[in-house]
């Protein structure tokens, strides 16, 4: 069974040259929490998603997988 991907946090971190640890430090949370988001085994709250977007200097929508299929 394949895991559903809901967010692009891992991809955006790579695009920005940042690590899980960098993001965890900025949010004052554990790297394991960020890792769970990056593997899509857990998801950040909406509030936290906006904090991540702010830290990574992207629109919050850029952190999510689109539900529209062209």
PDB file of N, CA, C and O in Angstrom:
ATOM      1  N   UNK A   1       0.840  -1.178   0.000  1.00  0.00           N
ATOM      2  CA  UNK A   1       0.000   0.000   0.000  1.00  0.00           C
ATOM      3  C   UNK A   1       0.887   1.246   0.000  1.00  0.00           C
ATOM      4  O   UNK A   1       1.765   1.392   0.836  1.00  0.00           O
ATOM      5  N   UNK A   2       0.663   2.136  -0.926  1.00  0.00           N
ATOM      6  CA  UNK A   2       1.497   3.331  -1.008  1.00  0.00           C
ATOM      7  C   UNK A   2       0.995   4.404  -0.041  1.00  0.00           C
ATOM      8  O   UNK A   2      -0.199   4.512   0.225  1.00  0.00           O
ATOM      9  N   UNK A   3       1.939   5.165   0.480  1.00  0.00           N
ATOM     10  CA  UNK A   3       1.607   6.232   1.413  1.00  0.00           C
ATOM     11  C   UNK A   3       1.163   7.464   0.634  1.00  0.00           C
ATOM     12  O   UNK A   3       1.759   7.823  -0.367  1.00  0.00           O
ATOM     13  N   UNK A   4       0.105   8.098   1.102  1.00  0.00           N
ATOM     14  CA  UNK A   4      -0.380   9.315   0.474  1.00  0.00           C
ATOM     15  C   UNK A   4       0.519  10.482   0.862  1.00  0.00           C
ATOM     16  O   UNK A   4       0.896  10.621   2.023  1.00  0.00           O
ATOM     17  N   UNK A   5       0.847  11.296  -0.108  1.00  0.00           N
ATOM     18  CA  UNK A   5       1.653  12.480   0.131  1.00  0.00           C
ATOM     19  C   UNK A   5       0.731  13.689   0.216  1.00  0.00           C
ATOM     20  O   UNK A   5      -0.058  13.935  -0.690  1.00  0.00           O
ATOM     21  N   UNK A   6       0.820  14.404   1.321  1.00  0.00           N
ATOM     22  CA  UNK A   6      -0.030  15.567   1.541  1.00  0.00           C
ATOM     23  C   UNK A   6       0.739  16.878   1.461  1.00  0.00           C
ATOM     24  O   UNK A   6       0.173  17.905   1.134  1.00  0.00           O
ATOM     25  N   UNK A   7       2.022  16.822   1.820  1.00  0.00           N
ATOM     26  CA  UNK A   7       2.780  18.075   1.838  1.00  0.00           C
ATOM     27  C   UNK A   7       4.095  17.939   1.080  1.00  0.00           C
ATOM     28  O   UNK A   7       4.550  16.845   0.778  1.00  0.00           O
ATOM     29  N   UNK A   8       4.672  19.094   0.787  1.00  0.00           N
ATOM     30  CA  UNK A   8       5.932  19.196   0.050  1.00  0.00           C
ATOM     31  C   UNK A   8       7.045  19.767   0.930  1.00  0.00           C
ATOM     32  O   UNK A   8       8.004  20.342   0.431  1.00  0.00           O
ATOM     33  N   UNK A   9       6.932  19.641   2.224  1.00  0.00           N
ATOM     34  CA  UNK A   9       7.908  20.245   3.122  1.00  0.00           C
ATOM     35  C   UNK A   9       9.314  19.744   2.806  1.00  0.00           C
ATOM     36  O   UNK A   9      10.254  20.543   2.718  1.00  0.00           O
ATOM     37  N   UNK A  10       9.475  18.455   2.606  1.00  0.00           N
ATOM     38  CA  UNK A  10      10.792  17.897   2.304  1.00  0.00           C
ATOM     39  C   UNK A  10      11.366  18.516   1.029  1.00  0.00           C
ATOM     40  O   UNK A  10      12.537  18.912   0.986  1.00  0.00           O
ATOM     41  N   UNK A  11      10.547  18.629  -0.005  1.00  0.00           N
ATOM     42  CA  UNK A  11      10.999  19.203  -1.278  1.00  0.00           C
ATOM     43  C   UNK A  11      11.378  20.669  -1.135  1.00  0.00           C
ATOM     44  O   UNK A  11      12.397  21.117  -1.668  1.00  0.00           O
ATOM     45  N   UNK A  12      10.561  21.415  -0.404  1.00  0.00           N
ATOM     46  CA  UNK A  12      10.830  22.849  -0.239  1.00  0.00           C
ATOM     47  C   UNK A  12      12.085  23.059   0.608  1.00  0.00           C
ATOM     48  O   UNK A  12      12.886  23.949   0.315  1.00  0.00           O
ATOM     49  N   UNK A  13      12.277  22.233   1.629  1.00  0.00           N
ATOM     50  CA  UNK A  13      13.518  22.326   2.401  1.00  0.00           C
ATOM     51  C   UNK A  13      14.718  22.132   1.484  1.00  0.00           C
ATOM     52  O   UNK A  13      15.694  22.892   1.558  1.00  0.00           O
ATOM     53  N   UNK A  14      14.656  21.133   0.611  1.00  0.00           N
ATOM     54  CA  UNK A  14      15.760  20.864  -0.318  1.00  0.00           C
ATOM     55  C   UNK A  14      15.962  22.040  -1.272  1.00  0.00           C
ATOM     56  O   UNK A  14      17.101  22.458  -1.515  1.00  0.00           O
ATOM     57  N   UNK A  15      14.856  22.588  -1.791  1.00  0.00           N
ATOM     58  CA  UNK A  15      14.949  23.734  -2.702  1.00  0.00           C
ATOM     59  C   UNK A  15      15.610  24.932  -2.027  1.00  0.00           C
ATOM     60  O   UNK A  15      16.314  25.703  -2.668  1.00  0.00           O
ATOM     61  N   UNK A  16      15.362  25.091  -0.742  1.00  0.00           N
ATOM     62  CA  UNK A  16      15.893  26.231   0.019  1.00  0.00           C
ATOM     63  C   UNK A  16      17.262  25.938   0.639  1.00  0.00           C
ATOM     64  O   UNK A  16      17.842  26.802   1.293  1.00  0.00           O
ATOM     65  N   UNK A  17      17.759  24.711   0.463  1.00  0.00           N
ATOM     66  CA  UNK A  17      19.047  24.348   1.037  1.00  0.00           C
ATOM     67  C   UNK A  17      19.029  24.259   2.551  1.00  0.00           C
ATOM     68  O   UNK A  17      20.039  24.515   3.213  1.00  0.00           O
ATOM     69  N   UNK A  18      17.887  23.898   3.099  1.00  0.00           N
ATOM     70  CA  UNK A  18      17.718  23.798   4.549  1.00  0.00           C
ATOM     71  C   UNK A  18      17.549  22.335   4.947  1.00  0.00           C
ATOM     72  O   UNK A  18      17.122  21.510   4.150  1.00  0.00           O
ATOM     73  N   UNK A  19      17.841  22.045   6.192  1.00  0.00           N
ATOM     74  CA  UNK A  19      17.685  20.688   6.710  1.00  0.00           C
ATOM     75  C   UNK A  19      16.509  20.619   7.685  1.00  0.00           C
ATOM     76  O   UNK A  19      15.986  21.655   8.125  1.00  0.00           O
ATOM     77  N   UNK A  20      16.145  19.394   8.038  1.00  0.00           N
ATOM     78  CA  UNK A  20      15.116  19.190   9.061  1.00  0.00           C
ATOM     79  C   UNK A  20      15.522  19.884  10.356  1.00  0.00           C
ATOM     80  O   UNK A  20      14.686  20.480  11.036  1.00  0.00           O
ATOM     81  N   UNK A  21      16.797  19.788  10.683  1.00  0.00           N
ATOM     82  CA  UNK A  21      17.293  20.388  11.921  1.00  0.00           C
ATOM     83  C   UNK A  21      17.171  21.907  11.885  1.00  0.00           C
ATOM     84  O   UNK A  21      16.785  22.531  12.870  1.00  0.00           O
ATOM     85  N   UNK A  22      17.480  22.511  10.726  1.00  0.00           N
ATOM     86  CA  UNK A  22      17.330  23.967  10.593  1.00  0.00           C
ATOM     87  C   UNK A  22      15.886  24.382  10.884  1.00  0.00           C
ATOM     88  O   UNK A  22      15.639  25.332  11.634  1.00  0.00           O
ATOM     89  N   UNK A  23      14.940  23.667  10.271  1.00  0.00           N
ATOM     90  CA  UNK A  23      13.531  24.002  10.462  1.00  0.00           C
ATOM     91  C   UNK A  23      13.105  23.740  11.898  1.00  0.00           C
ATOM     92  O   UNK A  23      12.426  24.569  12.508  1.00  0.00           O
ATOM     93  N   UNK A  24      13.521  22.618  12.455  1.00  0.00           N
ATOM     94  CA  UNK A  24      13.173  22.295  13.841  1.00  0.00           C
ATOM     95  C   UNK A  24      13.692  23.361  14.795  1.00  0.00           C
ATOM     96  O   UNK A  24      12.964  23.795  15.702  1.00  0.00           O
ATOM     97  N   UNK A  25      14.930  23.792  14.590  1.00  0.00           N
ATOM     98  CA  UNK A  25      15.503  24.835  15.446  1.00  0.00           C
ATOM     99  C   UNK A  25      14.713  26.131  15.337  1.00  0.00           C
ATOM    100  O   UNK A  25      14.457  26.793  16.344  1.00  0.00           O
ATOM    101  N   UNK A  26      14.317  26.489  14.120  1.00  0.00           N
ATOM    102  CA  UNK A  26      13.563  27.729  13.909  1.00  0.00           C
ATOM    103  C   UNK A  26      12.191  27.683  14.577  1.00  0.00           C
ATOM    104  O   UNK A  26      11.673  28.705  15.015  1.00  0.00           O
ATOM    105  N   UNK A  27      11.604  26.482  14.640  1.00  0.00           N
ATOM    106  CA  UNK A  27      10.276  26.316  15.228  1.00  0.00           C
ATOM    107  C   UNK A  27      10.335  25.912  16.702  1.00  0.00           C
ATOM    108  O   UNK A  27       9.297  25.798  17.356  1.00  0.00           O
ATOM    109  N   UNK A  28      11.559  25.671  17.196  1.00  0.00           N
ATOM    110  CA  UNK A  28      11.751  25.229  18.580  1.00  0.00           C
ATOM    111  C   UNK A  28      11.000  23.924  18.859  1.00  0.00           C
ATOM    112  O   UNK A  28      10.287  23.799  19.858  1.00  0.00           O
ATOM    113  N   UNK A  29      11.140  22.974  17.916  1.00  0.00           N
ATOM    114  CA  UNK A  29      10.545  21.648  18.057  1.00  0.00           C
ATOM    115  C   UNK A  29      11.632  20.604  17.765  1.00  0.00           C
ATOM    116  O   UNK A  29      12.740  20.955  17.368  1.00  0.00           O
ATOM    117  N   UNK A  30      11.310  19.343  17.927  1.00  0.00           N
ATOM    118  CA  UNK A  30      12.305  18.293  17.700  1.00  0.00           C
ATOM    119  C   UNK A  30      12.472  18.009  16.205  1.00  0.00           C
ATOM    120  O   UNK A  30      11.510  18.118  15.437  1.00  0.00           O
ATOM    121  N   UNK A  31      13.674  17.638  15.800  1.00  0.00           N
ATOM    122  CA  UNK A  31      13.892  17.239  14.401  1.00  0.00           C
ATOM    123  C   UNK A  31      13.028  16.043  14.010  1.00  0.00           C
ATOM    124  O   UNK A  31      12.646  15.906  12.849  1.00  0.00           O
ATOM    125  N   UNK A  32      12.691  15.198  14.979  1.00  0.00           N
ATOM    126  CA  UNK A  32      11.842  14.036  14.689  1.00  0.00           C
ATOM    127  C   UNK A  32      10.452  14.463  14.228  1.00  0.00           C
ATOM    128  O   UNK A  32       9.861  13.811  13.358  1.00  0.00           O
ATOM    129  N   UNK A  33       9.951  15.548  14.782  1.00  0.00           N
ATOM    130  CA  UNK A  33       8.643  16.058  14.357  1.00  0.00           C
ATOM    131  C   UNK A  33       8.711  16.507  12.906  1.00  0.00           C
ATOM    132  O   UNK A  33       7.845  16.165  12.095  1.00  0.00           O
ATOM    133  N   UNK A  34       9.742  17.257  12.566  1.00  0.00           N
ATOM    134  CA  UNK A  34       9.910  17.707  11.184  1.00  0.00           C
ATOM    135  C   UNK A  34      10.087  16.501  10.269  1.00  0.00           C
ATOM    136  O   UNK A  34       9.512  16.452   9.177  1.00  0.00           O
ATOM    137  N   UNK A  35      10.842  15.525  10.708  1.00  0.00           N
ATOM    138  CA  UNK A  35      11.045  14.312   9.910  1.00  0.00           C
ATOM    139  C   UNK A  35       9.719  13.614   9.625  1.00  0.00           C
ATOM    140  O   UNK A  35       9.487  13.147   8.500  1.00  0.00           O
ATOM    141  N   UNK A  36       8.840  13.565  10.611  1.00  0.00           N
ATOM    142  CA  UNK A  36       7.542  12.915  10.393  1.00  0.00           C
ATOM    143  C   UNK A  36       6.709  13.678   9.369  1.00  0.00           C
ATOM    144  O   UNK A  36       5.949  13.078   8.611  1.00  0.00           O
ATOM    145  N   UNK A  37       6.863  15.004   9.327  1.00  0.00           N
ATOM    146  CA  UNK A  37       6.174  15.779   8.286  1.00  0.00           C
ATOM    147  C   UNK A  37       6.777  15.484   6.921  1.00  0.00           C
ATOM    148  O   UNK A  37       6.059  15.361   5.928  1.00  0.00           O
ATOM    149  N   UNK A  38       8.098  15.400   6.880  1.00  0.00           N
ATOM    150  CA  UNK A  38       8.797  15.187   5.607  1.00  0.00           C
ATOM    151  C   UNK A  38       8.503  13.811   5.011  1.00  0.00           C
ATOM    152  O   UNK A  38       8.550  13.648   3.793  1.00  0.00           O
ATOM    153  N   UNK A  39       8.202  12.852   5.855  1.00  0.00           N
ATOM    154  CA  UNK A  39       7.868  11.513   5.359  1.00  0.00           C
ATOM    155  C   UNK A  39       6.361  11.329   5.232  1.00  0.00           C
ATOM    156  O   UNK A  39       5.895  10.251   4.853  1.00  0.00           O
ATOM    157  N   UNK A  40       5.603  12.366   5.555  1.00  0.00           N
ATOM    158  CA  UNK A  40       4.150  12.352   5.501  1.00  0.00           C
ATOM    159  C   UNK A  40       3.527  11.309   6.423  1.00  0.00           C
ATOM    160  O   UNK A  40       2.416  10.859   6.195  1.00  0.00           O
ATOM    161  N   UNK A  41       4.242  10.942   7.489  1.00  0.00           N
ATOM    162  CA  UNK A  41       3.647  10.057   8.481  1.00  0.00           C
ATOM    163  C   UNK A  41       2.842  10.850   9.507  1.00  0.00           C
ATOM    164  O   UNK A  41       2.054  10.290  10.254  1.00  0.00           O
ATOM    165  N   UNK A  42       3.037  12.163   9.515  1.00  0.00           N
ATOM    166  CA  UNK A  42       2.252  13.092  10.329  1.00  0.00           C
ATOM    167  C   UNK A  42       2.178  14.407   9.563  1.00  0.00           C
ATOM    168  O   UNK A  42       2.970  14.641   8.652  1.00  0.00           O
ATOM    169  N   UNK A  43       1.231  15.243   9.950  1.00  0.00           N
ATOM    170  CA  UNK A  43       1.057  16.528   9.275  1.00  0.00           C
ATOM    171  C   UNK A  43       1.059  17.657  10.294  1.00  0.00           C
ATOM    172  O   UNK A  43       0.538  17.492  11.406  1.00  0.00           O
ATOM    173  N   UNK A  44       1.633  18.798   9.914  1.00  0.00           N
ATOM    174  CA  UNK A  44       1.590  19.947  10.822  1.00  0.00           C
ATOM    175  C   UNK A  44       0.186  20.528  10.888  1.00  0.00           C
ATOM    176  O   UNK A  44      -0.607  20.364   9.954  1.00  0.00           O
ATOM    177  N   UNK A  45      -0.111  21.196  11.978  1.00  0.00           N
ATOM    178  CA  UNK A  45      -1.381  21.916  12.067  1.00  0.00           C
ATOM    179  C   UNK A  45      -1.370  23.044  11.036  1.00  0.00           C
ATOM    180  O   UNK A  45      -0.307  23.420  10.517  1.00  0.00           O
ATOM    181  N   UNK A  46      -2.515  23.589  10.764  1.00  0.00           N
ATOM    182  CA  UNK A  46      -2.597  24.717   9.817  1.00  0.00           C
ATOM    183  C   UNK A  46      -1.754  25.889  10.325  1.00  0.00           C
ATOM    184  O   UNK A  46      -1.000  26.496   9.566  1.00  0.00           O
ATOM    185  N   UNK A  47      -1.866  26.174  11.615  1.00  0.00           N
ATOM    186  CA  UNK A  47      -1.064  27.262  12.198  1.00  0.00           C
ATOM    187  C   UNK A  47       0.420  27.002  11.985  1.00  0.00           C
ATOM    188  O   UNK A  47       1.165  27.882  11.566  1.00  0.00           O
ATOM    189  N   UNK A  48       0.854  25.767  12.250  1.00  0.00           N
ATOM    190  CA  UNK A  48       2.269  25.421  12.111  1.00  0.00           C
ATOM    191  C   UNK A  48       2.679  25.457  10.645  1.00  0.00           C
ATOM    192  O   UNK A  48       3.787  25.873  10.322  1.00  0.00           O
ATOM    193  N   UNK A  49       1.791  25.052   9.742  1.00  0.00           N
ATOM    194  CA  UNK A  49       2.089  25.091   8.312  1.00  0.00           C
ATOM    195  C   UNK A  49       2.395  26.526   7.874  1.00  0.00           C
ATOM    196  O   UNK A  49       3.337  26.764   7.119  1.00  0.00           O
ATOM    197  N   UNK A  50       1.632  27.477   8.381  1.00  0.00           N
ATOM    198  CA  UNK A  50       1.886  28.877   8.051  1.00  0.00           C
ATOM    199  C   UNK A  50       3.207  29.356   8.657  1.00  0.00           C
ATOM    200  O   UNK A  50       3.912  30.157   8.041  1.00  0.00           O
ATOM    201  N   UNK A  51       3.554  28.876   9.834  1.00  0.00           N
ATOM    202  CA  UNK A  51       4.846  29.214  10.432  1.00  0.00           C
ATOM    203  C   UNK A  51       5.992  28.663   9.576  1.00  0.00           C
ATOM    204  O   UNK A  51       6.995  29.345   9.350  1.00  0.00           O
ATOM    205  N   UNK A  52       5.831  27.422   9.115  1.00  0.00           N
ATOM    206  CA  UNK A  52       6.843  26.810   8.237  1.00  0.00           C
ATOM    207  C   UNK A  52       6.990  27.639   6.962  1.00  0.00           C
ATOM    208  O   UNK A  52       8.110  27.939   6.525  1.00  0.00           O
ATOM    209  N   UNK A  53       5.865  28.020   6.373  1.00  0.00           N
ATOM    210  CA  UNK A  53       5.899  28.830   5.146  1.00  0.00           C
ATOM    211  C   UNK A  53       6.632  30.141   5.381  1.00  0.00           C
ATOM    212  O   UNK A  53       7.452  30.561   4.548  1.00  0.00           O
ATOM    213  N   UNK A  54       6.379  30.774   6.499  1.00  0.00           N
ATOM    214  CA  UNK A  54       7.042  32.028   6.826  1.00  0.00           C
ATOM    215  C   UNK A  54       8.547  31.832   6.964  1.00  0.00           C
ATOM    216  O   UNK A  54       9.338  32.601   6.409  1.00  0.00           O
ATOM    217  N   UNK A  55       8.949  30.790   7.665  1.00  0.00           N
ATOM    218  CA  UNK A  55      10.375  30.518   7.863  1.00  0.00           C
ATOM    219  C   UNK A  55      11.064  30.218   6.537  1.00  0.00           C
ATOM    220  O   UNK A  55      12.190  30.671   6.293  1.00  0.00           O
ATOM    221  N   UNK A  56      10.385  29.467   5.667  1.00  0.00           N
ATOM    222  CA  UNK A  56      10.981  29.089   4.383  1.00  0.00           C
ATOM    223  C   UNK A  56      10.744  30.134   3.294  1.00  0.00           C
ATOM    224  O   UNK A  56      11.189  29.961   2.161  1.00  0.00           O
ATOM    225  N   UNK A  57      10.043  31.206   3.641  1.00  0.00           N
ATOM    226  CA  UNK A  57       9.772  32.308   2.717  1.00  0.00           C
ATOM    227  C   UNK A  57       9.062  31.826   1.454  1.00  0.00           C
ATOM    228  O   UNK A  57       9.482  32.115   0.332  1.00  0.00           O
ATOM    229  N   UNK A  58       7.988  31.053   1.675  1.00  0.00           N
ATOM    230  CA  UNK A  58       7.147  30.591   0.569  1.00  0.00           C
ATOM    231  C   UNK A  58       5.690  30.814   0.951  1.00  0.00           C
ATOM    232  O   UNK A  58       5.360  31.020   2.116  1.00  0.00           O
ATOM    233  N   UNK A  59       4.818  30.750  -0.029  1.00  0.00           N
ATOM    234  CA  UNK A  59       3.389  30.780   0.213  1.00  0.00           C
ATOM    235  C   UNK A  59       2.999  29.441   0.829  1.00  0.00           C
ATOM    236  O   UNK A  59       3.518  28.397   0.423  1.00  0.00           O
ATOM    237  N   UNK A  60       2.115  29.445   1.806  1.00  0.00           N
ATOM    238  CA  UNK A  60       1.697  28.200   2.457  1.00  0.00           C
ATOM    239  C   UNK A  60       1.181  27.187   1.434  1.00  0.00           C
ATOM    240  O   UNK A  60       1.376  25.981   1.607  1.00  0.00           O
ATOM    241  N   UNK A  61       0.570  27.659   0.369  1.00  0.00           N
ATOM    242  CA  UNK A  61       0.060  26.744  -0.670  1.00  0.00           C
ATOM    243  C   UNK A  61       1.187  25.974  -1.344  1.00  0.00           C
ATOM    244  O   UNK A  61       0.971  24.864  -1.822  1.00  0.00           O
ATOM    245  N   UNK A  62       2.391  26.539  -1.348  1.00  0.00           N
ATOM    246  CA  UNK A  62       3.535  25.850  -1.955  1.00  0.00           C
ATOM    247  C   UNK A  62       3.971  24.631  -1.145  1.00  0.00           C
ATOM    248  O   UNK A  62       4.731  23.804  -1.648  1.00  0.00           O
ATOM    249  N   UNK A  63       3.502  24.538   0.083  1.00  0.00           N
ATOM    250  CA  UNK A  63       3.874  23.414   0.943  1.00  0.00           C
ATOM    251  C   UNK A  63       2.906  22.233   0.821  1.00  0.00           C
ATOM    252  O   UNK A  63       3.141  21.189   1.399  1.00  0.00           O
ATOM    253  N   UNK A  64       1.821  22.435   0.089  1.00  0.00           N
ATOM    254  CA  UNK A  64       0.805  21.398  -0.032  1.00  0.00           C
ATOM    255  C   UNK A  64       0.759  20.800  -1.425  1.00  0.00           C
ATOM    256  O   UNK A  64       1.047  21.471  -2.406  1.00  0.00           O
ATOM    257  N   UNK A  65       0.367  19.550  -1.490  1.00  0.00           N
ATOM    258  CA  UNK A  65       0.156  18.884  -2.760  1.00  0.00           C
ATOM    259  C   UNK A  65      -1.214  19.305  -3.282  1.00  0.00           C
ATOM    260  O   UNK A  65      -2.199  19.262  -2.536  1.00  0.00           O
ATOM    261  N   UNK A  66      -1.293  19.691  -4.526  1.00  0.00           N
ATOM    262  CA  UNK A  66      -2.550  20.114  -5.112  1.00  0.00           C
ATOM    263  C   UNK A  66      -3.544  18.958  -5.180  1.00  0.00           C
ATOM    264  O   UNK A  66      -3.164  17.813  -5.464  1.00  0.00           O
ATOM    265  N   UNK A  67      -4.796  19.261  -4.924  1.00  0.00           N
ATOM    266  CA  UNK A  67      -5.839  18.257  -5.041  1.00  0.00           C
ATOM    267  C   UNK A  67      -6.486  18.300  -6.415  1.00  0.00           C
ATOM    268  O   UNK A  67      -7.291  17.449  -6.738  1.00  0.00           O
ATOM    269  N   UNK A  68      -6.114  19.303  -7.206  1.00  0.00           N
ATOM    270  CA  UNK A  68      -6.658  19.414  -8.562  1.00  0.00           C
ATOM    271  C   UNK A  68      -5.793  18.612  -9.523  1.00  0.00           C
ATOM    272  O   UNK A  68      -4.581  18.672  -9.473  1.00  0.00           O
ATOM    273  N   UNK A  69      -6.442  17.890 -10.369  1.00  0.00           N
ATOM    274  CA  UNK A  69      -5.740  17.114 -11.395  1.00  0.00           C
ATOM    275  C   UNK A  69      -6.108  17.710 -12.738  1.00  0.00           C
ATOM    276  O   UNK A  69      -7.268  17.672 -13.137  1.00  0.00           O
ATOM    277  N   UNK A  70      -5.124  18.263 -13.415  1.00  0.00           N
ATOM    278  CA  UNK A  70      -5.372  18.949 -14.692  1.00  0.00           C
ATOM    279  C   UNK A  70      -5.874  18.031 -15.757  1.00  0.00           C
ATOM    280  O   UNK A  70      -5.545  16.918 -15.894  1.00  0.00           O
TER     281      UNK A  70
END
